[in-house]
XYZ file of C-alpha atoms in Angstrom:
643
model
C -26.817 -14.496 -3.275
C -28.764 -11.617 -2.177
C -31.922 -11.285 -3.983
C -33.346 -8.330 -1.845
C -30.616 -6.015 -3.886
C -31.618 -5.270 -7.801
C -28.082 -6.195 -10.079
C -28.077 -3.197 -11.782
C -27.552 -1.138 -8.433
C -25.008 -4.013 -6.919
C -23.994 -6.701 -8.659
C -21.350 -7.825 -6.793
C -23.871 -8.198 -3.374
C -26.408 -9.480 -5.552
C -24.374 -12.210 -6.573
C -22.567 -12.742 -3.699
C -23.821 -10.401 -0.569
C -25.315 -13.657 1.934
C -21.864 -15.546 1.428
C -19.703 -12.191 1.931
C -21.657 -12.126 5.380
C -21.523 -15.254 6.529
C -17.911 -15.582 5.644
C -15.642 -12.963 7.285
C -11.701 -13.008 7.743
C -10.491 -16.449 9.822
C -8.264 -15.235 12.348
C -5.619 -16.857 10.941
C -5.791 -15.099 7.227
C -5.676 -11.752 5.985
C -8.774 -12.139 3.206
C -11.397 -15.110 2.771
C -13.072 -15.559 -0.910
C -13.033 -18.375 -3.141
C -9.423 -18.231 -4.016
C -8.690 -18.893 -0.484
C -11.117 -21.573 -0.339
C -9.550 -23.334 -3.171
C -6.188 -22.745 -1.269
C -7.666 -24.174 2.156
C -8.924 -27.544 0.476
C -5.320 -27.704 -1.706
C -3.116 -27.310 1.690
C -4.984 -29.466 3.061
C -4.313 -31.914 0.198
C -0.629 -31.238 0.437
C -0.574 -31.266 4.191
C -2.027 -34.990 3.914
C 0.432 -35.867 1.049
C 3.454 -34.321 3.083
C 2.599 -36.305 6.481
C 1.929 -39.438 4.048
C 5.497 -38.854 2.852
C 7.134 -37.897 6.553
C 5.374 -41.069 7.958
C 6.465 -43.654 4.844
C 9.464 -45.514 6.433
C 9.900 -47.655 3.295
C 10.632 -45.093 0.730
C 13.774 -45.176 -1.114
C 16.813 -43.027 -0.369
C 16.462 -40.744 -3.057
C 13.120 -41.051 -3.952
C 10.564 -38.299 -4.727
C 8.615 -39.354 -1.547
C 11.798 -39.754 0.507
C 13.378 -36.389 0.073
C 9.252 -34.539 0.230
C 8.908 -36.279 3.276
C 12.489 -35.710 4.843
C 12.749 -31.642 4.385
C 8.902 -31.819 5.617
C 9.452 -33.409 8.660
C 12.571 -31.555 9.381
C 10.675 -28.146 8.917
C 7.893 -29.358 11.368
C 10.655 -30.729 14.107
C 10.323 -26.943 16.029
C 11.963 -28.518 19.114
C 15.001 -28.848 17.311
C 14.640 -25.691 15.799
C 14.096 -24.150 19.122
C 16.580 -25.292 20.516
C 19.354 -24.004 18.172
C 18.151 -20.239 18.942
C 20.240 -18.413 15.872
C 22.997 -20.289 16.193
C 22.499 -21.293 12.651
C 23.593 -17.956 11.468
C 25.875 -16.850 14.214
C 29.012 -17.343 11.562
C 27.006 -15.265 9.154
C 25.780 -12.093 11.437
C 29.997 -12.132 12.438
C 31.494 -12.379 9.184
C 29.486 -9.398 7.753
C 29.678 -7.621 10.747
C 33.738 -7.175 9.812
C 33.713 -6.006 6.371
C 36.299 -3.170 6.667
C 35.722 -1.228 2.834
C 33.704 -1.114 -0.048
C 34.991 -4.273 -1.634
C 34.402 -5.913 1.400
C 30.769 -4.936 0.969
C 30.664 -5.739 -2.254
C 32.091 -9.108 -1.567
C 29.347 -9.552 1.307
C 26.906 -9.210 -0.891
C 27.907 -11.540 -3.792
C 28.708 -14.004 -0.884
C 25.181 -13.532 0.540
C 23.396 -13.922 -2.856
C 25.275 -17.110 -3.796
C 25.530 -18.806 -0.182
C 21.265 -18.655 -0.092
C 21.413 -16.332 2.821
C 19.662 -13.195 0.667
C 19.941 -10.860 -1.982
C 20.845 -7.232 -0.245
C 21.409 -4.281 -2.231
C 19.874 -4.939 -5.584
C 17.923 -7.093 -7.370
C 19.855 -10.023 -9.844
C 18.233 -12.648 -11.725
C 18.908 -14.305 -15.505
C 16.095 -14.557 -17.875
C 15.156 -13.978 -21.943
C 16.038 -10.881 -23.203
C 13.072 -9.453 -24.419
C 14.495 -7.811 -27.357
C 16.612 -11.410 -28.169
C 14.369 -13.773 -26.637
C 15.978 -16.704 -27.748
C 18.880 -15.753 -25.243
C 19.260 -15.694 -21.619
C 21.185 -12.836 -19.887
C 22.168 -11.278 -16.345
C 19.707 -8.724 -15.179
C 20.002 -6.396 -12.973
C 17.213 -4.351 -10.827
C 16.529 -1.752 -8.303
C 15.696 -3.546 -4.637
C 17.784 -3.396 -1.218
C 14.472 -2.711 0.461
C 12.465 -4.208 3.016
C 8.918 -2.827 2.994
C 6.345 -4.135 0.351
C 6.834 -1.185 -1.382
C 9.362 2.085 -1.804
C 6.165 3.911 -1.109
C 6.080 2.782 2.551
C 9.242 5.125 2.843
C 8.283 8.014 1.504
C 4.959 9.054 2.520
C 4.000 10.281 5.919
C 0.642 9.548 6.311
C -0.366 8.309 9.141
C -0.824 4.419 8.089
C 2.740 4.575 6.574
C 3.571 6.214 9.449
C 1.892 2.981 11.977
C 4.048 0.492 9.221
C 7.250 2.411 9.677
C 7.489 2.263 13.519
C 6.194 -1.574 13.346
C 9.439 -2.206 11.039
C 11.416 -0.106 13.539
C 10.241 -2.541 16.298
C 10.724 -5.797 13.897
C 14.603 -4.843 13.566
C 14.948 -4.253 17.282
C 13.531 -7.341 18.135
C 15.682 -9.142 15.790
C 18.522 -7.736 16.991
C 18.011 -7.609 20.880
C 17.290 -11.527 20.349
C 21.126 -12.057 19.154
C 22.360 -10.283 21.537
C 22.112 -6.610 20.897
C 21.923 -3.874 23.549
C 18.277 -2.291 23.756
C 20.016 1.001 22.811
C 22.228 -0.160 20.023
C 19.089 -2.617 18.496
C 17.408 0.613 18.394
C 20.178 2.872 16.671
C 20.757 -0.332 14.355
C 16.762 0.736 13.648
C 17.137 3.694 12.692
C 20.241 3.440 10.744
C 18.672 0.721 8.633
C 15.688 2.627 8.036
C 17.063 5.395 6.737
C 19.309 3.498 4.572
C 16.812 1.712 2.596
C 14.867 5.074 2.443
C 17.450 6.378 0.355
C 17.573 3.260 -1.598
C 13.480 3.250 -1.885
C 13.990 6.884 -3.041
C 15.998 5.689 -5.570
C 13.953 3.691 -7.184
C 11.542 3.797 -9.949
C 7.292 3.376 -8.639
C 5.295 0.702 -9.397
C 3.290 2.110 -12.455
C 6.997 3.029 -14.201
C 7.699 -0.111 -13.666
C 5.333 -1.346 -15.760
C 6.984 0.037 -18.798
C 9.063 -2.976 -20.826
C 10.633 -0.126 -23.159
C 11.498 2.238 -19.663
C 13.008 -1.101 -17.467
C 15.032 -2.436 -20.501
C 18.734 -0.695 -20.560
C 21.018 -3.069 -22.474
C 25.239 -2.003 -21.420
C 27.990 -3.873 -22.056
C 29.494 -4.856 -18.759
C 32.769 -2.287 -19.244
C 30.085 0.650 -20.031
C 27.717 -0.135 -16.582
C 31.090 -0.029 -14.775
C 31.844 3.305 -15.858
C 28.245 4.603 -14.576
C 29.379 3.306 -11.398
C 33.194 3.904 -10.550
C 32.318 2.462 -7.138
C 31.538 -0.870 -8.260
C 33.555 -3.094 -11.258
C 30.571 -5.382 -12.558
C 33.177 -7.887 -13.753
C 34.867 -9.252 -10.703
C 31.715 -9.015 -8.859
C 29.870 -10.908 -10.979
C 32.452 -13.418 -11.262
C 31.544 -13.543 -7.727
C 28.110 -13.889 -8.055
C 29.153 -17.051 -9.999
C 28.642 -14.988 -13.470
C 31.525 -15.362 -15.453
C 31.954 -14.773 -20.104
C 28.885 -12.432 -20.053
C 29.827 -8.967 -21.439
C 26.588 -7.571 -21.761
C 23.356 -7.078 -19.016
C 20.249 -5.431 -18.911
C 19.352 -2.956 -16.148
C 15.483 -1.862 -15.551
C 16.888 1.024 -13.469
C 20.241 2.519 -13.844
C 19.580 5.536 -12.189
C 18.853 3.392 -9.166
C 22.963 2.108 -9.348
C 24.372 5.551 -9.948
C 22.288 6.824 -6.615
C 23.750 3.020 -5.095
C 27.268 3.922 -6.344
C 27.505 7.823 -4.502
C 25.752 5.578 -1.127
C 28.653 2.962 -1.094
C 31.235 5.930 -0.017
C 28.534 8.199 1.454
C 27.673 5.499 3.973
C 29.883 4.573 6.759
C 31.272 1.164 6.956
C 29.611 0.015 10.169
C 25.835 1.295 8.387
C 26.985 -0.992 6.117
C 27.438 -3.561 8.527
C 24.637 -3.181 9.909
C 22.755 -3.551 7.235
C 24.568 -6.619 5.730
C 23.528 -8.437 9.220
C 20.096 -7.148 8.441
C 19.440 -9.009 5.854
C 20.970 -12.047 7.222
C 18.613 -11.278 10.312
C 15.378 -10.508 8.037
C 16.117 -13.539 5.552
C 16.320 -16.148 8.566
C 13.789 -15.265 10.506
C 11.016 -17.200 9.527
C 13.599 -20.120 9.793
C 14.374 -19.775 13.380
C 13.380 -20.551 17.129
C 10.140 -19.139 18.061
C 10.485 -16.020 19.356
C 11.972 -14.708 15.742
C 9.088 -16.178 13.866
C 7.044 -14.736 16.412
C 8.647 -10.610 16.114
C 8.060 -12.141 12.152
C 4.638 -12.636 12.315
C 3.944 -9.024 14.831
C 5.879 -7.256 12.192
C 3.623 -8.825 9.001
C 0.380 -8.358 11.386
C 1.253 -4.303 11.646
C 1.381 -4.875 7.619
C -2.042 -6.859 6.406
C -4.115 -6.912 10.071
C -3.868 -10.751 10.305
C -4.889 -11.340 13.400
C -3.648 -14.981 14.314
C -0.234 -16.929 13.357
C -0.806 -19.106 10.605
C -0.500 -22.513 12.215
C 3.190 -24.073 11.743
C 2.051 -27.200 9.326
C 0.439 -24.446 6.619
C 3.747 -22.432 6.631
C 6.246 -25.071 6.621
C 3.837 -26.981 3.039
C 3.446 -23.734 1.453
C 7.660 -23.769 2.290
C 7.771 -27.050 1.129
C 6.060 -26.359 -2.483
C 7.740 -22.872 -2.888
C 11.064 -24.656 -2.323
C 11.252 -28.447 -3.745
C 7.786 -27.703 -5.652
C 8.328 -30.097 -8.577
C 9.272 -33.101 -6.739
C 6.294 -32.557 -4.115
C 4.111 -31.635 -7.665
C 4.762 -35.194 -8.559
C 2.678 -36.534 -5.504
C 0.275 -33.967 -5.945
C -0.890 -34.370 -9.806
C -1.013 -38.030 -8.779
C -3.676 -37.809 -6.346
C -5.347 -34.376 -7.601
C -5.410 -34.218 -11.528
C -7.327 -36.441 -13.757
C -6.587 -36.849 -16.840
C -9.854 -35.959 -18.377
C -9.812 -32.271 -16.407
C -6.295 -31.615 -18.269
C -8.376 -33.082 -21.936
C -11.595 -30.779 -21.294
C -9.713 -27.636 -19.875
C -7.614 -28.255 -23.843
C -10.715 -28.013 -25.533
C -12.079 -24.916 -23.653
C -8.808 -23.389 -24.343
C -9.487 -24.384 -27.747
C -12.664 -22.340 -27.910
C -11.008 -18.948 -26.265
C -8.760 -19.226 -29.236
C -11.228 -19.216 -31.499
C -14.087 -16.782 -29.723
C -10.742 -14.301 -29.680
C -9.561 -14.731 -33.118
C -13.623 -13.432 -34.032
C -13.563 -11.007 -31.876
C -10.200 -9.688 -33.480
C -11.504 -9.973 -36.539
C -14.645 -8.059 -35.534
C -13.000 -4.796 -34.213
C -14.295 -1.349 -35.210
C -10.862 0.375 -33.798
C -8.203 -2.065 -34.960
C -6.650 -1.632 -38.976
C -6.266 -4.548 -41.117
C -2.268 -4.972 -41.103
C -2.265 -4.882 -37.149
C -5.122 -7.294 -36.902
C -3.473 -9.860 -39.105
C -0.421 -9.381 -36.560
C -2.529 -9.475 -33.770
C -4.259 -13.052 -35.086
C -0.546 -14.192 -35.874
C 0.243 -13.546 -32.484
C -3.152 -15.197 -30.913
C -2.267 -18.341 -33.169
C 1.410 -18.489 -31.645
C 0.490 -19.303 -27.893
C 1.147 -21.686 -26.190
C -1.076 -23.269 -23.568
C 0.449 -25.157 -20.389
C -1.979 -27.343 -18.737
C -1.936 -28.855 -14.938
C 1.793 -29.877 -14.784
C 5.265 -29.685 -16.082
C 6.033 -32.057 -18.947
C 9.642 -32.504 -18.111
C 9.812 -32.280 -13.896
C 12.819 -30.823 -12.080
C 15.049 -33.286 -10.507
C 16.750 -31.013 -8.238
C 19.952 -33.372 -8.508
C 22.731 -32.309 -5.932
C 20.732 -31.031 -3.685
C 21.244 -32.172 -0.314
C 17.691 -32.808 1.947
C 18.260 -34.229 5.594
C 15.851 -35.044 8.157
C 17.455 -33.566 10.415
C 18.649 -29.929 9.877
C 15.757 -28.085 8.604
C 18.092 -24.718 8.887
C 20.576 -26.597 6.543
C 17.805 -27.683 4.326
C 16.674 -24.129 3.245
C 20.113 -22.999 2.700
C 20.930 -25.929 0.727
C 18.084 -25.105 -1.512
C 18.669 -21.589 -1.561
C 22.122 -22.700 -3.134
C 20.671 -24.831 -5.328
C 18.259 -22.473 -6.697
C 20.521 -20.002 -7.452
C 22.875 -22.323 -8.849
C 20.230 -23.554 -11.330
C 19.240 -20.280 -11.901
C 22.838 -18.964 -13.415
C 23.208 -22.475 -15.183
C 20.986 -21.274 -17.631
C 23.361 -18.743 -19.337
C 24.698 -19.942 -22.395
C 22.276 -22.345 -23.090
C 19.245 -22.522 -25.409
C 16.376 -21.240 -23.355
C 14.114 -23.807 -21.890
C 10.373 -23.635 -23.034
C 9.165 -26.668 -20.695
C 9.976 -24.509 -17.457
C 7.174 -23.567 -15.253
C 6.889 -20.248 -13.284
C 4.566 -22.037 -11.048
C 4.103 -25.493 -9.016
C 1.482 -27.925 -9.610
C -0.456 -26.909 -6.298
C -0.727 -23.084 -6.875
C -4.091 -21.595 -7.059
C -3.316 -18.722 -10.037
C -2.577 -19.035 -13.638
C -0.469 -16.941 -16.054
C 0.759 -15.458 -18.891
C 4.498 -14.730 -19.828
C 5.456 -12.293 -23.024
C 8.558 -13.181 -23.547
C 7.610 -16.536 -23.706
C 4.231 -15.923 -25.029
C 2.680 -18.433 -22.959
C -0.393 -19.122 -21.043
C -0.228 -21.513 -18.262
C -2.847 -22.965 -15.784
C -1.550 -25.131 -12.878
C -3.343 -28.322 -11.688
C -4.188 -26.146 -8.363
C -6.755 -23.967 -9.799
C -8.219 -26.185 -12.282
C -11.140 -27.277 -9.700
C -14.769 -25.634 -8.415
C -15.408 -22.707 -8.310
C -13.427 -21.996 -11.434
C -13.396 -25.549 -13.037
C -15.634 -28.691 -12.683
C -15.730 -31.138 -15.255
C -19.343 -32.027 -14.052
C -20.544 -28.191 -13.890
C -22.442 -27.089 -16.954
C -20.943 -24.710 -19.430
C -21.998 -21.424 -18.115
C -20.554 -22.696 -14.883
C -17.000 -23.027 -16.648
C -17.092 -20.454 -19.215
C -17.924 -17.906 -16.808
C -15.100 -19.546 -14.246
C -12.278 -21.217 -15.770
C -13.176 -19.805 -19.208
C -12.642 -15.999 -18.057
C -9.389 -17.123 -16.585
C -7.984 -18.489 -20.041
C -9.308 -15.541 -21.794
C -7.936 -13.062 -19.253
C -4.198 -15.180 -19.893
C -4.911 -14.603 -22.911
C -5.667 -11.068 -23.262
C -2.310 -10.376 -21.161
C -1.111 -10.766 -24.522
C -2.600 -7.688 -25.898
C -3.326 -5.478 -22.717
C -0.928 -2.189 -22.545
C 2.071 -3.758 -21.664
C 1.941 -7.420 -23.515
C 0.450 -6.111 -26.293
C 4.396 -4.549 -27.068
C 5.708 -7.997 -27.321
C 5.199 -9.636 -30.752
C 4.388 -13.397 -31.913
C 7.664 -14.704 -30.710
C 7.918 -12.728 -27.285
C 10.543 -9.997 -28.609
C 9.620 -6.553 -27.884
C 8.667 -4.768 -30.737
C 6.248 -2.177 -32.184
C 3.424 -4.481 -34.461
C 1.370 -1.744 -34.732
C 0.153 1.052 -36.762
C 0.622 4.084 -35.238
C -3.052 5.193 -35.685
C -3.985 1.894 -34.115
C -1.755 2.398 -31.282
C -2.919 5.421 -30.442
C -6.457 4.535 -30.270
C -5.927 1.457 -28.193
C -4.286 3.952 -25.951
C -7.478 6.280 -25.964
C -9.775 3.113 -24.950
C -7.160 1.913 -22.294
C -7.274 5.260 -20.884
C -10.941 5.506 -20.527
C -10.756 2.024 -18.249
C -7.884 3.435 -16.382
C -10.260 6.475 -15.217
C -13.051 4.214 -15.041
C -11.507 2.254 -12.141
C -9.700 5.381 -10.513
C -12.879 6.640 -9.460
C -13.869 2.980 -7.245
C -13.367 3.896 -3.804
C -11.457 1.040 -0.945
C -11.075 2.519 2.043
C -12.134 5.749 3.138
C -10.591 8.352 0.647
C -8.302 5.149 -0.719
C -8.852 4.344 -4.582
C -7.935 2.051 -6.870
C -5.115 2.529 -9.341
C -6.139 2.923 -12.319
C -2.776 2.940 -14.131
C -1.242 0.236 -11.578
C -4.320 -2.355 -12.193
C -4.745 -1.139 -15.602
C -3.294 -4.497 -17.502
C -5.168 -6.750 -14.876
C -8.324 -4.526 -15.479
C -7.735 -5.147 -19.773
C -7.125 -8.837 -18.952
C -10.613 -8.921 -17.015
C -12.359 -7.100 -19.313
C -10.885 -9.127 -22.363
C -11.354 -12.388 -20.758
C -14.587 -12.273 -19.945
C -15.762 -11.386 -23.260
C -14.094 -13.576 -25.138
C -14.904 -16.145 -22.547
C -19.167 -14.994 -22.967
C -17.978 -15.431 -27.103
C -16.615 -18.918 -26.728
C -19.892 -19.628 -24.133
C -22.678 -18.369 -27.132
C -20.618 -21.669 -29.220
C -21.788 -24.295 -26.916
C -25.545 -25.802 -26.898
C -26.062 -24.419 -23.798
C -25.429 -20.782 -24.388
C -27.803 -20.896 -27.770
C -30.445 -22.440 -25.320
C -32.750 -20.142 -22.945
C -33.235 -23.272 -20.587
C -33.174 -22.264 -17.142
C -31.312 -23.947 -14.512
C -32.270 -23.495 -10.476
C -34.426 -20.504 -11.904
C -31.558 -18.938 -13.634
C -31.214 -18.171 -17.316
C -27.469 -19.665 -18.913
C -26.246 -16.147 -19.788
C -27.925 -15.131 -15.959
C -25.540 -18.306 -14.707
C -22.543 -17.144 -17.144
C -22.642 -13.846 -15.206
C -23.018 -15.226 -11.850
C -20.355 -17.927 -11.904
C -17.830 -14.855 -13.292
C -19.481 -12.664 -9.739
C -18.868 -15.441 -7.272
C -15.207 -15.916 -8.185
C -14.623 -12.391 -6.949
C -16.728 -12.634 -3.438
C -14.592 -12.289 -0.738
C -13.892 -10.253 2.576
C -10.078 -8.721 3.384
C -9.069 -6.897 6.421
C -8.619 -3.282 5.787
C -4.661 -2.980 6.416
C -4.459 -5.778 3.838
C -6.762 -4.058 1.377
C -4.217 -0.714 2.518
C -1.481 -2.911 1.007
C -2.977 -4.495 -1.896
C -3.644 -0.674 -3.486
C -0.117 0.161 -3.160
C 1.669 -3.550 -4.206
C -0.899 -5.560 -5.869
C -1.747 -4.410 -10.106
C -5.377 -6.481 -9.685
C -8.057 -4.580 -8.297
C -10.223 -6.118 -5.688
C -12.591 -8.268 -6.120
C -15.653 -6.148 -6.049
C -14.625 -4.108 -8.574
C -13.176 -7.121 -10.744
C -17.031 -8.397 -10.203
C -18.841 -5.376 -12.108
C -15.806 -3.597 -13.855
C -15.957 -5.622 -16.719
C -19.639 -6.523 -16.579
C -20.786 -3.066 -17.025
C -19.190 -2.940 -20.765
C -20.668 -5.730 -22.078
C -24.317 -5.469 -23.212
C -25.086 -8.697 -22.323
C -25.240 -8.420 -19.010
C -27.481 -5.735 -19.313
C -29.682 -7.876 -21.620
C -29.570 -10.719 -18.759
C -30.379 -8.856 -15.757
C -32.568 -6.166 -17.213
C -30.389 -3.172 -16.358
C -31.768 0.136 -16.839
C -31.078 3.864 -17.011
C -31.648 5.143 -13.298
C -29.901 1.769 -11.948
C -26.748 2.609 -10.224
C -24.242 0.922 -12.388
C -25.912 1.822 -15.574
C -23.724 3.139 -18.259
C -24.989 4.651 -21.633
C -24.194 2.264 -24.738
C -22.071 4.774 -25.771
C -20.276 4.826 -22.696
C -19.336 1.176 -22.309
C -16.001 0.930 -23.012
C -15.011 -1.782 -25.836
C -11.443 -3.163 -26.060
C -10.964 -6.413 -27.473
């Protein structure tokens, strides 16, 4: 902490300001704050569990600590993989170097998708539909980009500009290292570029996005044909390993009608060369080193990080994002006790209940939509540490040696899995997240809140800490989950996870009012420079924060401690509360990442996620003595009360 500087005027150095100096970017990350702190210490866990597993020469063919250990040790075998140069996708770059027509794009591209080389073009995946969540279905999105963001395109300022010409240099590289000419690897630049610029201006922006009523276009499969005469959905789809669907959803059709005139627009060899691309782009971080070295260049231009991350901390965080449930197993083993998943139940418990009174307490909100609103609170359903059912990941082939092999193989198997599900009842036991991950969250259609095993440890969760310790860490996180539920986007989705209007219109429209007045309050927190935040981009992370934390304070005011004024270290419990909440949010980030996170990431950072909330809740006034004439005062009046 930094005592020297009064809370009311900075809360976020007073809470945090020594540690923020004493702790700037490692060279070999892009921010530093007690997420990534919690992520050091849980790679470090894996990276012990993964060379435990590489090492064990006893483990049984088959076996969870066989097949962790085998695709491990094959990803961390860089002679090998040095050696092979791209020869692993020579056979690709060739074959969709020839396509001669539009079918034989179109046939590329299903091939690509289904083969786990990439997914060019447009975006594909099956999940609920929201209005019929009971049933999986094909969707369809805008994508075929490359850059973070469509943005990244279409402005000219100068730091798009610096991002641009690194790309430029990233796809000349790639190509000049499979044999390219310096003057055709260049022209192969350019071409590309301007390519997916017509694809990024295609597609909808980030805040759009956010709309579940905008993104959700339900056509039979005949009738999205017919908006695109250059492309039959049927046979392509039977290609993508779709077959017996008649009906999709598309979050951007305009998007494939702009696609559809670019298919016949675009030469055949741009096409080509774009195909390659994205075999190129999708293997790079896969190959010998000089790709995952023009790799990491290109993603320094992007987020400043100034060192490679070192080989072992790529190839575990490759390991859980690819075979995560069977290397979960070894983790929850060694990393989650049983009482941590029994006390983070009952706080849950209490965020229930310290939200169904603060429902039931709201000035703004009518009775009919409240009762909805508690009908809906009463139907989540919490997820704690770890799946209850694991995924086996049967048929899919792990060998020690061919680490290439390996990632295609799952690749295959991933997508595989993922179009198995059509047809079938959906499966509530599934987890959007492994065991290891440091984040939690919450899914509408699902209506769902889940907390892996990864964050559920200090600074957000110790089973030893006292409770204004927790509520104020762990506890803000459930009741932020929770309030995705009922921030401006979840809030459409009803008990079950269907999209649909529970609301009065006169409620509606002042929950609107309130959400707007957040929205503005965070537009005006500066970055960088003359960079803001976005208030209508961060807007449900902002509700979520602002939510959370009071229901979280609620839930705290049950417990012995918060109805006691004993102090602890000097510090009062709601004083604690308060702090514990602040120094979850300290951390440094370089400034091309915190560039990046404005235009791609809806949470604002974590200064402003420190006092955003804090400054609408009376209690924290209360606590630190906050005044009129301190910097972050706000009027009662003014404080802005949502759920």
């Amino acid at each position: 902490m930094d005592l020297s500087v009064k809370p009311g005027d900075d809360f976020y150095t007073y809470a945090s300001g020594v540690w923020v100096k004493n702790n700037p970017v490692p060279a070999k990350e892009t921010r530093w704050g007690s997420f990534n702190l919690l992520r050091e210490f849980n790679i470090q866990a894996v990276k012990d569990i993964l060379n435990e597993a590489a090492a064990d020469k006893n483990a049984a063919t088959g076996s969870v600590t066989k097949r962790v250990g085998d695709f491990y040790a094959a990803a961390m075998d860089s002679a090998a993989i040095d050696k092979l140069g791209y020869k692993p996708i020579k056979k690709d770059l060739k074959r969709a170097g020839k396509v001669k027509n539009v079918q034989g794009v179109l046939n590329e591209v299903a091939y690509q998708r289904t083969s786990g080389v990439g997914s060019p073009m447009f975006g594909f995946y099956v999940g609920q539909d929201r209005k019929n969540v009971d049933v999986m279905i094909p969707q369809f999105s805008q994508g075929g980009t490359t850059l973070p963001d469509r943005d990244y395109y279409l402005k000219d300022d100068a730091r798009s500009q610096k991002i641009q010409e690194a790309y430029k240099t990233y796809i000349t590289q790639l190509f000049s290292l499979t044999g390219s000419s310096e003057k055709e690897a260049k022209q192969n630049a350019e071409t590309i570029f301007n390519l997916e610029k017509k694809l990024a201006a295609a597609q909808m922006a980030r805040v759009e996005m956010r709309d579940p009523y905008k993104t959700y276009n339900k056509f039979a499969v005949a009738d999205f044909s017919k908006t695109t005469p250059n492309v039959d959905w049927q046979p392509l789809m039977a290609n993508m390993k779709v077959t017996g669907e008649d009906t999709v959803l598309v979050n951007n059709p305009k998007f494939f009608t702009e696609l559809n005139g670019l298919l016949t627009s675009t030469p055949i060899e741009d096409w080509q060369t774009y195909l390659q691309w994205n075999v190129l782009k999708s293997a790079a971080p896969y190959l010998s080193k000089p790709f995952v070295d023009a790799n990491f260049a290109y993603s320094q231009a992007l987020t400043g990080q100034k060192v490679q991350t070192p080989r072992w901390q790529t190839m575990s965080q490759m390991t859980d994002r690819t075979i995560g449930e069977l290397l979960g197993q070894l983790y929850v083993q060694k990393h989650f006790k049983p009482e941590a998943k029994a006390r983070m139940n009952e706080l849950i418990g209490n965020l229930i209940k310290a939200y169904e009174i603060r429902i039931n307490n709201l000035d703004w909100m009518s009775a009919e939509t409240k009762e909805k609103a508690l009908a809906k609170l009463h139907a989540f359903r919490p997820k704690v540490g770890y799946p209850d059912k694991w995924k086996d990941y049967e048929g899919l082939e792990i060998s020690r040696k061919s680490f290439f092999q390996n990632v295609r193989n799952a690749g295959v198997w991933g997508y595989n899995d993922m179009v198995s599900q059509l047809g079938k009842p959906v499966d509530r036991t599934k987890w959007g997240m492994t065991p290891p991950t440091v984040n939690a969250y919450y899914s509408p259609v699902m209506n769902e809140i889940v907390f892996p095993a990864g964050i559920l440890q200090f600074p957000f969760f110790d089973p030893n800490a006292d409770d204004a310790v927790n509520y104020g860490g762990i506890g803000a996180v459930i009741g932020h989950e929770i309030s995705h539920g009922f921030d401006d986007s979840g809030s459409q989705y009803d008990k079950d996870g269907t999209l649909r209007n529970w609301w009065t219109e006169q409620d509606r429209i002042r929950f609107e009012e309130k959400a707007k007045t957040l929205q503005e309050q965070y537009d005006a927190y500066t970055v960088l420079d003359t960079v803001h935040v976005n208030g209508k981009l961060t807007l449900g992370e902002n509700i979520g924060d602002l939510g959370g934390l009071n229901a979280a304070y609620e839930a705290f005011k049950m417990t012995e401690q918060g109805q006691s004024d004993e102090k602890i270290d000097g510090f009062t419990p709601d004083q604690r509360f308060f702090l514990s909440w602040a120094q979850v949010w300290r951390g440094n980030i370089l400034p091309e990442a915190a560039a990046q996170q404005i235009v791609t990431d809806p949470h604002s950072p974590g200064q402003y996620r420190t006092v955003g909330p804090v400054v609408n809740m009376d209690a924290w006034y209360e606590a630190f003595n906050v005044q009129p004439g301190d910097k972050l005062y706000k009027s009662p009046e003014e404080r802005i009360r949502l759920w």
